mmCIF file of C-alpha atoms and ligand atoms in Angstrom:
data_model
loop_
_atom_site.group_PDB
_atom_site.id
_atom_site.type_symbol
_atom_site.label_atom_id
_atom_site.label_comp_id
_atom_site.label_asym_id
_atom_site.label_seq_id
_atom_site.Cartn_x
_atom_site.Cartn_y
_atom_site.Cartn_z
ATOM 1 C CA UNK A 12 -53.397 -1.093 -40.796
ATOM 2 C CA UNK A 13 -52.556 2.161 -39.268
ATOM 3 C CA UNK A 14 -53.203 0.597 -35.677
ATOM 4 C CA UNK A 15 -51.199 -2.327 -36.449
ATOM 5 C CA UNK A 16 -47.799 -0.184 -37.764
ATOM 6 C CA UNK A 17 -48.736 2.191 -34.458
ATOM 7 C CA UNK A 18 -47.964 -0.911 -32.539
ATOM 8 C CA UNK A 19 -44.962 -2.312 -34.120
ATOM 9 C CA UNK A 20 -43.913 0.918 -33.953
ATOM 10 C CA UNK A 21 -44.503 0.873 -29.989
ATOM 11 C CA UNK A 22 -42.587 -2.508 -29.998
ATOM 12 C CA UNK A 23 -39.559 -1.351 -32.017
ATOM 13 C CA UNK A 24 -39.234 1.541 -29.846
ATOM 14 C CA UNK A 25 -39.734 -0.446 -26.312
ATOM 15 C CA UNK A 26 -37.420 -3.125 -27.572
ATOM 16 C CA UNK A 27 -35.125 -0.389 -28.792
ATOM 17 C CA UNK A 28 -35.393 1.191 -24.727
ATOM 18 C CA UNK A 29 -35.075 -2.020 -23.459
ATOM 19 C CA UNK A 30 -31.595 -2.459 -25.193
ATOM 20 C CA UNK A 31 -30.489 0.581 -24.599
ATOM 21 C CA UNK A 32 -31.372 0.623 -20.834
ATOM 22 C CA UNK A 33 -29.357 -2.867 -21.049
ATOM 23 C CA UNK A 34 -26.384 -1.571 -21.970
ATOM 24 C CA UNK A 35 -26.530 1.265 -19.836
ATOM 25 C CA UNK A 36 -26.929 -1.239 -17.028
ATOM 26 C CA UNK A 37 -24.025 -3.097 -18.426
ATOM 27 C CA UNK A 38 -21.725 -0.265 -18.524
ATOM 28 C CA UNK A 39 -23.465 0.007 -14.616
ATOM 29 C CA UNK A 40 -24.035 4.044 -15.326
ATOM 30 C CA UNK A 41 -26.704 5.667 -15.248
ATOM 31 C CA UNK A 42 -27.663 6.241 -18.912
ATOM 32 C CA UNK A 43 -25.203 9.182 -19.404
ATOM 33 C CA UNK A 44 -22.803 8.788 -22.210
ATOM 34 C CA UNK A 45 -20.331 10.499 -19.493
ATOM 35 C CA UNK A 46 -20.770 7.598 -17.059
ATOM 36 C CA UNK A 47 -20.052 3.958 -16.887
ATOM 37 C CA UNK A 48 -18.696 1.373 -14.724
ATOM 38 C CA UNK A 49 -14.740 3.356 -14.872
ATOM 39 C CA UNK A 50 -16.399 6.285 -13.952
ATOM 40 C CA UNK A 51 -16.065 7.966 -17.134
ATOM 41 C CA UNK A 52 -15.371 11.161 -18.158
ATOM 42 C CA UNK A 53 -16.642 14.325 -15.647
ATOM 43 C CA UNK A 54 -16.100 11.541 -12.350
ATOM 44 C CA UNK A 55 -14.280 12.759 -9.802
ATOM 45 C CA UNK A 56 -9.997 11.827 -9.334
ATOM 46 C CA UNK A 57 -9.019 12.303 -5.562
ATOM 47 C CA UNK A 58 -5.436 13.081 -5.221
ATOM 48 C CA UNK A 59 -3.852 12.835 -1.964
ATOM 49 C CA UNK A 60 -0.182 14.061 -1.760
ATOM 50 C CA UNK A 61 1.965 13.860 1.747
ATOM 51 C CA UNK A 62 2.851 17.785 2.201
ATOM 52 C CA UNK A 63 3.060 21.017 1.307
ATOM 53 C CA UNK A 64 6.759 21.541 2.965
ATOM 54 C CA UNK A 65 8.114 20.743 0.208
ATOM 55 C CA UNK A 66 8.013 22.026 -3.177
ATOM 56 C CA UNK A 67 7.774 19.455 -5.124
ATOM 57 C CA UNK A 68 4.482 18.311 -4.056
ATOM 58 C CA UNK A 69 2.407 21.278 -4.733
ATOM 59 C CA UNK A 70 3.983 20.898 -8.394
ATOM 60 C CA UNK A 71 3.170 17.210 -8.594
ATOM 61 C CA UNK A 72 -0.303 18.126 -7.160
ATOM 62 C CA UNK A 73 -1.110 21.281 -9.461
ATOM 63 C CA UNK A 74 -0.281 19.628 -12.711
ATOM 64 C CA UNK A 75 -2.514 16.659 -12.026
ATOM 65 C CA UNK A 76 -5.070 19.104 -11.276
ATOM 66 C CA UNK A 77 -4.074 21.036 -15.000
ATOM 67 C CA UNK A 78 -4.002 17.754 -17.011
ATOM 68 C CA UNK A 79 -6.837 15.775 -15.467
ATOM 69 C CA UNK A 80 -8.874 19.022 -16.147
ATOM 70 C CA UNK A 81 -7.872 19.464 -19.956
ATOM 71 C CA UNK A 82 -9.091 15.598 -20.356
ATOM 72 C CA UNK A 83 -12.346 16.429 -18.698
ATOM 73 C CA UNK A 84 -12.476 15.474 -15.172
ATOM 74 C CA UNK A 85 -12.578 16.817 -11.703
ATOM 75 C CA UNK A 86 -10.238 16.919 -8.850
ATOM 76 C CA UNK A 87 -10.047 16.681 -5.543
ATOM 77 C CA UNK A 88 -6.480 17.904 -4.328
ATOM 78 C CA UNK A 89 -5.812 17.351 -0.103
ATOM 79 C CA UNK A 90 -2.753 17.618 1.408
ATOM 80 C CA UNK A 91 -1.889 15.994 4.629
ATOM 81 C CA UNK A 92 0.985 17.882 6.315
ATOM 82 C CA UNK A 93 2.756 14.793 6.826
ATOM 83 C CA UNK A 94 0.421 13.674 9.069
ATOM 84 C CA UNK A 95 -0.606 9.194 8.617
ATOM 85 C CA UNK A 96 -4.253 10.337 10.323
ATOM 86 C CA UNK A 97 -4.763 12.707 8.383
ATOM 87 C CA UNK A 98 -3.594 11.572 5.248
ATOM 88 C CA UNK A 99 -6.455 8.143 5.901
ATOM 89 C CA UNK A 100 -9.319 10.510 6.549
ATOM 90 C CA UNK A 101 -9.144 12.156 3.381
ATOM 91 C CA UNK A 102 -8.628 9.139 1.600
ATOM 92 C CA UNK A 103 -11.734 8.016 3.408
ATOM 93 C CA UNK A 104 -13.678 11.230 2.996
ATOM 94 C CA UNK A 105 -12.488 11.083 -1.162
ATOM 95 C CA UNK A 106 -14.339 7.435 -1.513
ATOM 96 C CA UNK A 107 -17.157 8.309 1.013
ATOM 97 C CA UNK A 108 -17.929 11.156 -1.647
ATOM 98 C CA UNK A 109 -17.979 8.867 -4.749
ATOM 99 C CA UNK A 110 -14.462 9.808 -5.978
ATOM 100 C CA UNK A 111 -13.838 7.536 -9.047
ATOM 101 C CA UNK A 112 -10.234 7.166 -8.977
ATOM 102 C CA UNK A 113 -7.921 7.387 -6.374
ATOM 103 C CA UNK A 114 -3.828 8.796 -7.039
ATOM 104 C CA UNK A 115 -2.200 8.804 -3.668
ATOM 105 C CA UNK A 116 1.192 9.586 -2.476
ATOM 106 C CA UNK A 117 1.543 7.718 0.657
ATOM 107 C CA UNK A 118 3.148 8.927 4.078
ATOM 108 C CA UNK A 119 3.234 5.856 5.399
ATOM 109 C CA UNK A 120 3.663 2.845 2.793
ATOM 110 C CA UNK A 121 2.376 0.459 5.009
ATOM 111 C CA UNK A 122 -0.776 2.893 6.675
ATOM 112 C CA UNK A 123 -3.120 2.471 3.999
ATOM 113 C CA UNK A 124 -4.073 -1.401 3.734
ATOM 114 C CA UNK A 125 -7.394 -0.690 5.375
ATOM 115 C CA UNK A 126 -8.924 2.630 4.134
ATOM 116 C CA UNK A 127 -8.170 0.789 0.605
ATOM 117 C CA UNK A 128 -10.342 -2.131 0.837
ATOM 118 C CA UNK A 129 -13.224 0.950 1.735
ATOM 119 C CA UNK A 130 -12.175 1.785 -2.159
ATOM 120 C CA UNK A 131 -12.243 -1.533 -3.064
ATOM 121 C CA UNK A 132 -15.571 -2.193 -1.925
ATOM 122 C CA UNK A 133 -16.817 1.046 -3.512
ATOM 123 C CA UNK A 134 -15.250 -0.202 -6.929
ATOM 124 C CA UNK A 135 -12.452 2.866 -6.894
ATOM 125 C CA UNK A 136 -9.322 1.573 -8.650
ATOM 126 C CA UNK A 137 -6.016 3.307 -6.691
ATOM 127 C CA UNK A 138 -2.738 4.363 -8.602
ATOM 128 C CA UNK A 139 0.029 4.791 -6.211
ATOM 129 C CA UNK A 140 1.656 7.766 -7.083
ATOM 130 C CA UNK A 141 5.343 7.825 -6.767
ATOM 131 C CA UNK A 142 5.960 6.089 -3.155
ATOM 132 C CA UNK A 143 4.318 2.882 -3.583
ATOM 133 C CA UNK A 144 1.619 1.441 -1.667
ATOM 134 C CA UNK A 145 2.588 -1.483 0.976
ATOM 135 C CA UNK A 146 0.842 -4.477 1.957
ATOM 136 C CA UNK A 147 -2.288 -4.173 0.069
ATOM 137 C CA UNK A 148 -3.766 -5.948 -3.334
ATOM 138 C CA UNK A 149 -6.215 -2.524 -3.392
ATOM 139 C CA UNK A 150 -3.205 -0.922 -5.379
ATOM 140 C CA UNK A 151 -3.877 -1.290 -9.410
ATOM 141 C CA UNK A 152 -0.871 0.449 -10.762
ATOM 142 C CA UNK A 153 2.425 2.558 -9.653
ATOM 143 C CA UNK A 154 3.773 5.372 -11.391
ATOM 144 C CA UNK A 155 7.029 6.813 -10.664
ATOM 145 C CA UNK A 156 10.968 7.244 -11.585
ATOM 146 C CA UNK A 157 13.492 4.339 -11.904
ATOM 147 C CA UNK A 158 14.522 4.932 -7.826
ATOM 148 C CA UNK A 159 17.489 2.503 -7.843
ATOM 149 C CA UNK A 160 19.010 4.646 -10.392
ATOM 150 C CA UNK A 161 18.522 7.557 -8.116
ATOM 151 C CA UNK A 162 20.762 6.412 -5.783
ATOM 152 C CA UNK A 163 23.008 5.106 -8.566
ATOM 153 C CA UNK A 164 23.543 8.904 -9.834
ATOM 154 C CA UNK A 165 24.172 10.236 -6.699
ATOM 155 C CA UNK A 166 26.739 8.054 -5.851
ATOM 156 C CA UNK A 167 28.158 7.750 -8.725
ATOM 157 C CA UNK A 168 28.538 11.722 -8.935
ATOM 158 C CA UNK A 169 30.809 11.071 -5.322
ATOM 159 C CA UNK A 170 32.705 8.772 -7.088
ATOM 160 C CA UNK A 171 33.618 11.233 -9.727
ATOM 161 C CA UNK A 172 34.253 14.265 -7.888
ATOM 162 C CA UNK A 173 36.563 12.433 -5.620
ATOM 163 C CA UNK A 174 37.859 10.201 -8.501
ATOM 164 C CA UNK A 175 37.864 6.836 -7.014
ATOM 165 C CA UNK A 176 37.976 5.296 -10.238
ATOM 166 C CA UNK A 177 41.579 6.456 -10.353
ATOM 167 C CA UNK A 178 42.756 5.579 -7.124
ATOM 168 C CA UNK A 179 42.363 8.443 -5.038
ATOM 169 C CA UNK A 180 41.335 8.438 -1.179
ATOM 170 C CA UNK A 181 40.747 7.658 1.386
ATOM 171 C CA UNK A 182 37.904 10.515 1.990
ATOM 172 C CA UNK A 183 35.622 10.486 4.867
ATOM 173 C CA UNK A 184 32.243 10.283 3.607
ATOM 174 C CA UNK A 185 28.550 10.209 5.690
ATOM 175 C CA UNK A 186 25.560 8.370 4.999
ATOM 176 C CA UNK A 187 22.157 9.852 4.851
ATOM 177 C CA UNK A 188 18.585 8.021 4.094
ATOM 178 C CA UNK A 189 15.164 8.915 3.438
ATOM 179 C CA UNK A 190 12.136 8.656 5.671
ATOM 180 C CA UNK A 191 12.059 4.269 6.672
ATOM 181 C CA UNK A 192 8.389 4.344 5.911
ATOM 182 C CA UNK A 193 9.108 5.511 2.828
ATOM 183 C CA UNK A 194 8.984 2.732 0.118
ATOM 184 C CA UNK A 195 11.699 4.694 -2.589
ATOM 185 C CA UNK A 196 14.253 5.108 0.801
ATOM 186 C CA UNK A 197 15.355 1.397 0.306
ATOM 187 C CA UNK A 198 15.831 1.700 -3.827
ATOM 188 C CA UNK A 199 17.857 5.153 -3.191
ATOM 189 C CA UNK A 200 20.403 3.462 -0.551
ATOM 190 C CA UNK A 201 20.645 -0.122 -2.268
ATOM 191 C CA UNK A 202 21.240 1.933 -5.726
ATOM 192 C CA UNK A 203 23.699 4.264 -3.945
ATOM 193 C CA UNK A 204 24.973 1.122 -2.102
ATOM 194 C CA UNK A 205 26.165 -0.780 -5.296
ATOM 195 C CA UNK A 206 28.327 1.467 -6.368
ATOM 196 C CA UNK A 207 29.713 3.175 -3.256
ATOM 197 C CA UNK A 208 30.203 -0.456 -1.462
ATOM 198 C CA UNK A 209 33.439 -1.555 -3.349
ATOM 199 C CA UNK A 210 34.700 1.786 -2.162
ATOM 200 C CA UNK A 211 34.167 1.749 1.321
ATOM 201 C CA UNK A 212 35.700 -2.055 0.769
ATOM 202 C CA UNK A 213 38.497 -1.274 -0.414
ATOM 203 C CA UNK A 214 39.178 2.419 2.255
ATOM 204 C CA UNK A 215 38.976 4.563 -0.396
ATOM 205 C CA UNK A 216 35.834 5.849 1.480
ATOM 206 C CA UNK A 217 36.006 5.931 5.234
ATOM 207 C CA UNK A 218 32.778 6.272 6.640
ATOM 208 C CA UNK A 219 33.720 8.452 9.621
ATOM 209 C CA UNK A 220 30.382 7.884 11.942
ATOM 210 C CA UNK A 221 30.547 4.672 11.526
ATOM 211 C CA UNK A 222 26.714 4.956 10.789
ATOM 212 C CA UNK A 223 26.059 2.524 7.948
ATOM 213 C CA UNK A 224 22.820 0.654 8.428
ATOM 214 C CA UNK A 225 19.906 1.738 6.602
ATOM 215 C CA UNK A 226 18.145 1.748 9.988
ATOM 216 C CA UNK A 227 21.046 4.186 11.596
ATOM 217 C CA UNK A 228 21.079 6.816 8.475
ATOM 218 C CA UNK A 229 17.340 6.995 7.332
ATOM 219 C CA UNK A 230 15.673 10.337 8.427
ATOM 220 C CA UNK A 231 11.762 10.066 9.476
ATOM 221 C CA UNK A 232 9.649 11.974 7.574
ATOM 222 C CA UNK A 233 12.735 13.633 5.399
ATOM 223 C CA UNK A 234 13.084 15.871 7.743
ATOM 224 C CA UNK A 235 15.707 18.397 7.655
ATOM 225 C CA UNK A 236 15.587 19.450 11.197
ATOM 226 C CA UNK A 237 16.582 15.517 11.968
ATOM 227 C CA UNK A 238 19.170 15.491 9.481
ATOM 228 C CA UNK A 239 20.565 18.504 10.630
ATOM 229 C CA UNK A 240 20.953 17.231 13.951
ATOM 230 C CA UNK A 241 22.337 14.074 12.997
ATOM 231 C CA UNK A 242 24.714 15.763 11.091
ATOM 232 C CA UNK A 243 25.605 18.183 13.978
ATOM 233 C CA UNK A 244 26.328 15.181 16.576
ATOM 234 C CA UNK A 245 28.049 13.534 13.924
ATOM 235 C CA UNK A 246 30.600 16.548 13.585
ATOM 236 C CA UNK A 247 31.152 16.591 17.294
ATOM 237 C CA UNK A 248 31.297 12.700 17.833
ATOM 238 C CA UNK A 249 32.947 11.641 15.191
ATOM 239 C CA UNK A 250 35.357 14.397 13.301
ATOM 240 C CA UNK A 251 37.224 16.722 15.483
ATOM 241 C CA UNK A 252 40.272 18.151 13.853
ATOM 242 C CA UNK A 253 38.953 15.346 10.299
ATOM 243 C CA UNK A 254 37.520 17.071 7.568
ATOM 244 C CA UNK A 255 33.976 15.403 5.978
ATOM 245 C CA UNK A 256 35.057 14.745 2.211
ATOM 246 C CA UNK A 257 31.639 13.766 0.836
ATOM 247 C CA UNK A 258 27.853 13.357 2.864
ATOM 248 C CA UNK A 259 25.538 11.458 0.281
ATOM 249 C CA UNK A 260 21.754 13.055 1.130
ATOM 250 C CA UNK A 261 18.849 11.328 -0.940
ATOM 251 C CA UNK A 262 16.864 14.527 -0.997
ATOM 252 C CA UNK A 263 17.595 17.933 -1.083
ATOM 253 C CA UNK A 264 15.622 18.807 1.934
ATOM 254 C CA UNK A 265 18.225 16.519 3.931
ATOM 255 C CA UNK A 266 20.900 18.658 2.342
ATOM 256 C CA UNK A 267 19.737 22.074 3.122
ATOM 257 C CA UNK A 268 19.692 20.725 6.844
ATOM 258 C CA UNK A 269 23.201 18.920 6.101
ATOM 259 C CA UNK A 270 24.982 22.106 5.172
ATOM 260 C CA UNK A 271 23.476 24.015 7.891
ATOM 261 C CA UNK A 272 25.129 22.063 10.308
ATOM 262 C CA UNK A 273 27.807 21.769 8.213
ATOM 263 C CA UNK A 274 28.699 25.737 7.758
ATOM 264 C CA UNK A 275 27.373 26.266 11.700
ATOM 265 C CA UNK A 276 30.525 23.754 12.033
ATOM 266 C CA UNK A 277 32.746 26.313 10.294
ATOM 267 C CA UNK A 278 32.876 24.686 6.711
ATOM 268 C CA UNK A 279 32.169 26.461 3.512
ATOM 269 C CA UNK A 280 35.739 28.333 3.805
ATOM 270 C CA UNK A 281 38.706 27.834 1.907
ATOM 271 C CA UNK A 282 40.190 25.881 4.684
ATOM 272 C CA UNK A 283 37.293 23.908 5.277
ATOM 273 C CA UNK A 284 35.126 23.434 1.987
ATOM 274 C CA UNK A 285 32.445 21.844 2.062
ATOM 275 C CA UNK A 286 32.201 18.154 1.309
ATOM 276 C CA UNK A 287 30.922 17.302 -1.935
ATOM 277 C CA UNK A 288 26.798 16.643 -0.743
ATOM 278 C CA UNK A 289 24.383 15.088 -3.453
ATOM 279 C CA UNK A 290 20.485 15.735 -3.322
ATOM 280 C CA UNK A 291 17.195 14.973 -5.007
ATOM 281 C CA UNK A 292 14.160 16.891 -6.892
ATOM 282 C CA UNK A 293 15.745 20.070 -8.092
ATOM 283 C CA UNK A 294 13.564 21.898 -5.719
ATOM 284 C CA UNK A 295 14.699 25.865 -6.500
ATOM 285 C CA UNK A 296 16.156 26.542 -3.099
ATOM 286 C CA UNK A 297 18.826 23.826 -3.404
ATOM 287 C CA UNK A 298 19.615 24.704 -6.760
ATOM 288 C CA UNK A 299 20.440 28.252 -5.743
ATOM 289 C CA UNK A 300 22.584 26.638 -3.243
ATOM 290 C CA UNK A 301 24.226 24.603 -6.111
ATOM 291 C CA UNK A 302 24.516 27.973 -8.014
ATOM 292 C CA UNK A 303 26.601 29.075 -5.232
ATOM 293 C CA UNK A 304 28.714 26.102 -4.964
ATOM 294 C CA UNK A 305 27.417 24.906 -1.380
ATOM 295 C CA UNK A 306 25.289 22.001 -2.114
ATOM 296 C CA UNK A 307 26.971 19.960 -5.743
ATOM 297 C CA UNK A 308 24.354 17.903 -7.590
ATOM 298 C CA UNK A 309 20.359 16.984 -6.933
ATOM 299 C CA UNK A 310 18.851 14.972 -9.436
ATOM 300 C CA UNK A 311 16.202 16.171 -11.528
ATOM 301 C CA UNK A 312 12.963 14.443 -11.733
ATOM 302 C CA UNK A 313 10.048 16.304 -13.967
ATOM 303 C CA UNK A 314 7.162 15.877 -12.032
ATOM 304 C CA UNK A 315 5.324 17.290 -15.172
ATOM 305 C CA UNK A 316 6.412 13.916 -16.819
ATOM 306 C CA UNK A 317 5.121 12.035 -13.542
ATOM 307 C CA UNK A 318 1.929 13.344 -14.040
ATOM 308 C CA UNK A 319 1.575 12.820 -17.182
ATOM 309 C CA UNK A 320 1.925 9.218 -16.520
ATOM 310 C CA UNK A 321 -0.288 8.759 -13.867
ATOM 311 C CA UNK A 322 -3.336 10.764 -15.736
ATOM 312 C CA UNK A 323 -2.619 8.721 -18.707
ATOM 313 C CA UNK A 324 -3.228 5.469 -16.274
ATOM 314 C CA UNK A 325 -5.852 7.463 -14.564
ATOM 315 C CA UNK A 326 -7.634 8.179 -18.008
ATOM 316 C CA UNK A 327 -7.180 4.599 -19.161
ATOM 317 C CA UNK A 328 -8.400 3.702 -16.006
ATOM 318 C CA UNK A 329 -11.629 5.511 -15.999
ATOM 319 C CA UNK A 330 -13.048 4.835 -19.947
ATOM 320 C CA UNK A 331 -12.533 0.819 -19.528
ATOM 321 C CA UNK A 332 -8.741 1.291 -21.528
ATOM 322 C CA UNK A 333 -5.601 -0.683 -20.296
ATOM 323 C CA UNK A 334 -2.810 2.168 -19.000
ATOM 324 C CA UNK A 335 0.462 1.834 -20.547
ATOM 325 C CA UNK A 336 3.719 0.091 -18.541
ATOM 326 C CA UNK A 337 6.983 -0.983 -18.838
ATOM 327 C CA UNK A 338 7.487 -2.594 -15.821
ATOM 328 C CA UNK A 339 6.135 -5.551 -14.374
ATOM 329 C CA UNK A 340 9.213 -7.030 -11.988
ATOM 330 C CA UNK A 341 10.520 -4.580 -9.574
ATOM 331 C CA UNK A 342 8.262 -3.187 -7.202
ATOM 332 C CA UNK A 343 6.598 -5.731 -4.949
ATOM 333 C CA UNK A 344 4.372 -4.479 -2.251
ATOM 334 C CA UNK A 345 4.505 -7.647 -0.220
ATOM 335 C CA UNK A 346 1.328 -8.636 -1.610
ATOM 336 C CA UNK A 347 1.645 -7.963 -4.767
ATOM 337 C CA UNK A 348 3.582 -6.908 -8.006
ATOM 338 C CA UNK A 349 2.303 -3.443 -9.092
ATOM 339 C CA UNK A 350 2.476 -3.338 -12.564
ATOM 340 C CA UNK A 351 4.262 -0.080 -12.898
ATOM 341 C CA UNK A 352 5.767 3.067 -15.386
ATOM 342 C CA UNK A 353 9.173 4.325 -14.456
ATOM 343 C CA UNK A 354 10.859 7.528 -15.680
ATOM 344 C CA UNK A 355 14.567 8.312 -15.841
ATOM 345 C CA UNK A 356 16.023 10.533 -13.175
ATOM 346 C CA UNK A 357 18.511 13.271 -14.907
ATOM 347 C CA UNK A 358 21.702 13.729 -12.582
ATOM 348 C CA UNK A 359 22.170 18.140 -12.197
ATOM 349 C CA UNK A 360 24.577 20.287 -11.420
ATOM 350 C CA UNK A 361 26.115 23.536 -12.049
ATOM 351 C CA UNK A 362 27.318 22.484 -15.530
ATOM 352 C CA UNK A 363 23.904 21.558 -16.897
ATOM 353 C CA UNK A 364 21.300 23.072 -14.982
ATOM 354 C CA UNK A 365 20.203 25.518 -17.545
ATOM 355 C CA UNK A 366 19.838 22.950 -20.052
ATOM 356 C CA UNK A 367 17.954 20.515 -17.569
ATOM 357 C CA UNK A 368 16.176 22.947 -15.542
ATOM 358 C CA UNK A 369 15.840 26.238 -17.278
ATOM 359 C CA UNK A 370 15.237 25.328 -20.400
ATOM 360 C CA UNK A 371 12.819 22.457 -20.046
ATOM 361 C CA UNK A 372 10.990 25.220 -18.112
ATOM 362 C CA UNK A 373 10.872 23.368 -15.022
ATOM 363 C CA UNK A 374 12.191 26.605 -12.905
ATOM 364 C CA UNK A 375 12.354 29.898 -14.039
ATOM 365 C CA UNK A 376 15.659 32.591 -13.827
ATOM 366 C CA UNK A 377 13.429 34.213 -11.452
ATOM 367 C CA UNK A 378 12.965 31.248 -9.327
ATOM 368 C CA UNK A 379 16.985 30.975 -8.809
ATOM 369 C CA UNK A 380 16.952 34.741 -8.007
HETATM 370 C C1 GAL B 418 10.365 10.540 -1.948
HETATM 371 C C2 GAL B 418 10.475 11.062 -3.349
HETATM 372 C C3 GAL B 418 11.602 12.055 -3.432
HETATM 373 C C4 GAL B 418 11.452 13.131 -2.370
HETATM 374 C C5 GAL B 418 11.142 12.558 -1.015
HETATM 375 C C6 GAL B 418 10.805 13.615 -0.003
HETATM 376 O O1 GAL B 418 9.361 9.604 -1.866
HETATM 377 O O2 GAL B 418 10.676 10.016 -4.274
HETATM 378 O O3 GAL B 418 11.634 12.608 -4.715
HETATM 379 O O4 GAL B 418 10.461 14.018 -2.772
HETATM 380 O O5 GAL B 418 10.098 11.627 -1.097
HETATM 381 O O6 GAL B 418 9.663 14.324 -0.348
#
């Protein structure tokens, strides 16, 4: 009798094994309740983010480090100094590893097609993290801001300073467009575009350069050194004894370089102010330039928020949940519509900075020192 409960017992308890190995299996871990076919909690998240030069990045990059840690998983931050190479090798070296999740900030939209089917073949799911991903189905979901309305607040800040809507003009104006690799460039002119069109249309804007074309105002790389060349040989070519009412720049970057050439021009004076010059990501050395009245507006995105959003989808991503969306029409990659979550941009300038900036604790008084 004893014998024969001893080996029920031993069958209960093998059966028992064998169902839990099975679901183990299922869940294609390794028996760990921390691992599972997502990767679960305490996998690895490789982050790849374009470059240090700018501010912004590091932010973007540190607080996906901060909240991915708090919800119990590890990181793997690169940088790639703006370099395509580059950025592909660590991507490469990230699923080589056994990286779970990949959040990438491309360089190059359109560079990353084959390093991705590596991660699709090692079963890593990719959020594009806000420049999306080109010409690849390897790309499961986008997070970013709504970057037609980016454009839309810078221009329509032009349109207000120089109040078109009542009439006024004609003002020279110049054209300036992100890196043409870029993914967001094209959103930030065609939203600038729609309103500032029926403008030029009708002369109130006189585009002095000529230079219209996405393809003759975008600036590789955002570089500021290019814009502030372009902006230079514009001056001499194009304005002589004319006065530049209004330069629309898509990031603040491109401004700073703008108003260099601008002021080594001889604006900035009372005879020759400056033109009224938009920007983009708040970064702290353009708003101390809007503190001092050279540069006018940027507009505010909180990469705190951006994060958030991504390591939210990231999370989801990783424990078998569904991330959350709310868009599923706008951003085609060419192969594909990315399912995506946008955030509002915030339009900034000298009359609501604190409020935006200061007291959302995005930058500090010391940071505008
Ligand atoms: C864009 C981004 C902008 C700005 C720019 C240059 O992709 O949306 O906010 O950061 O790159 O870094």
């Amino acid at each position: 009798m004893r014998h024969a409960r001893a080996a029920q017992l031993r069958v209960t308890t093998a059966v028992t094994t064998v169902l839990i190995l099975a679901a183990a299996t299922a869940c294609g871990g390794g028996g760990t309740s921390s691992s599972s076919a997502h990767g679960g909690k305490g996998s690895t998240v490789g982050i790849a983010m374009p470059t240090k030069t700018s501010l912004r990045w590091i932010v973007d990059g540190q607080a996906m480090v901060k909240q991915f840690g708090a919800k119990g998983y590890k990181t793997d931050l690169r940088y790639a100094n703006n370099d395509i190479d580059t950025q592909v090798s660590q991507i490469h070296k990230m699923i080589a590893q056994g990286d779970k999740l990949l959040i990438i900030s491309a360089i190059d939209g359109e560079a990353l097609g084959e390093v991705l089917l590596e991660a699709r073949d090692a079963g890593v799911k990719v959020i594009a993290y806000d420049r999306l991903i080109l010409a690849s189905n390897d790309v499961s979901y986008y997070a970013s801001f709504d970057n037609f309305k980016v454009g839309q607040l810078q221009a329509e800040y032009i349109v207000d300073k120089l109040g078109l809507k009542n009439g006024k003009g004609p003002f020279n104006i110049e054209l300036f467009a992100g890196s043409p690799d870029d993914n967001n460039t094209q959103y930030f002119y065609n939203g600038s575009m729609s309103i500032l069109q029926k403008y030029i249309d009708k002369k109130q804007l006189v585009i002095g350069s000529g230079q219209k074309r996405i393809t003759q105002v975008n600036t590789l790389r955002w570089d500021p050194g290019i814009a502030q060349a372009r902006m230079k040989d514009i001056l001499a070519t194009s304005y002589g004894s004319q006065h530049v009412d209004a330069v629309l720049s898509p990031y603040d970057g491109i401004t700073r370089g703008i108003i260099a050439a601008l002021k080594a021009d001889g604006y900035g004076t009372p005879a020759k102010p400056l033109p009224v010059i938009t920007g983009q990501d708040a970064e702290a050395a353009s708003v101390k330039l809007i503190l001092s009245g050279e540069q006018s507006e940027t507009v505010y995105k909180d990469n705190r928020k951006l994060a958030r959003v991504a390591v939210q989808m990231g999370d989801a991503i990783l424990t078998g949940g569904k991330p959350e969306i709310n868009d599923t029409k706008q951003y085609d990659n060419g192969n594909k519509i990315v399912p995506a979550y946008l955030l509002p941009p915030v339009s900034v300038d000298k009359t609501n900075y604190k409020r935006e900036l200061i007291d959302t604790g995005y930058l500090t008084p010391a940071d505008l020192k």
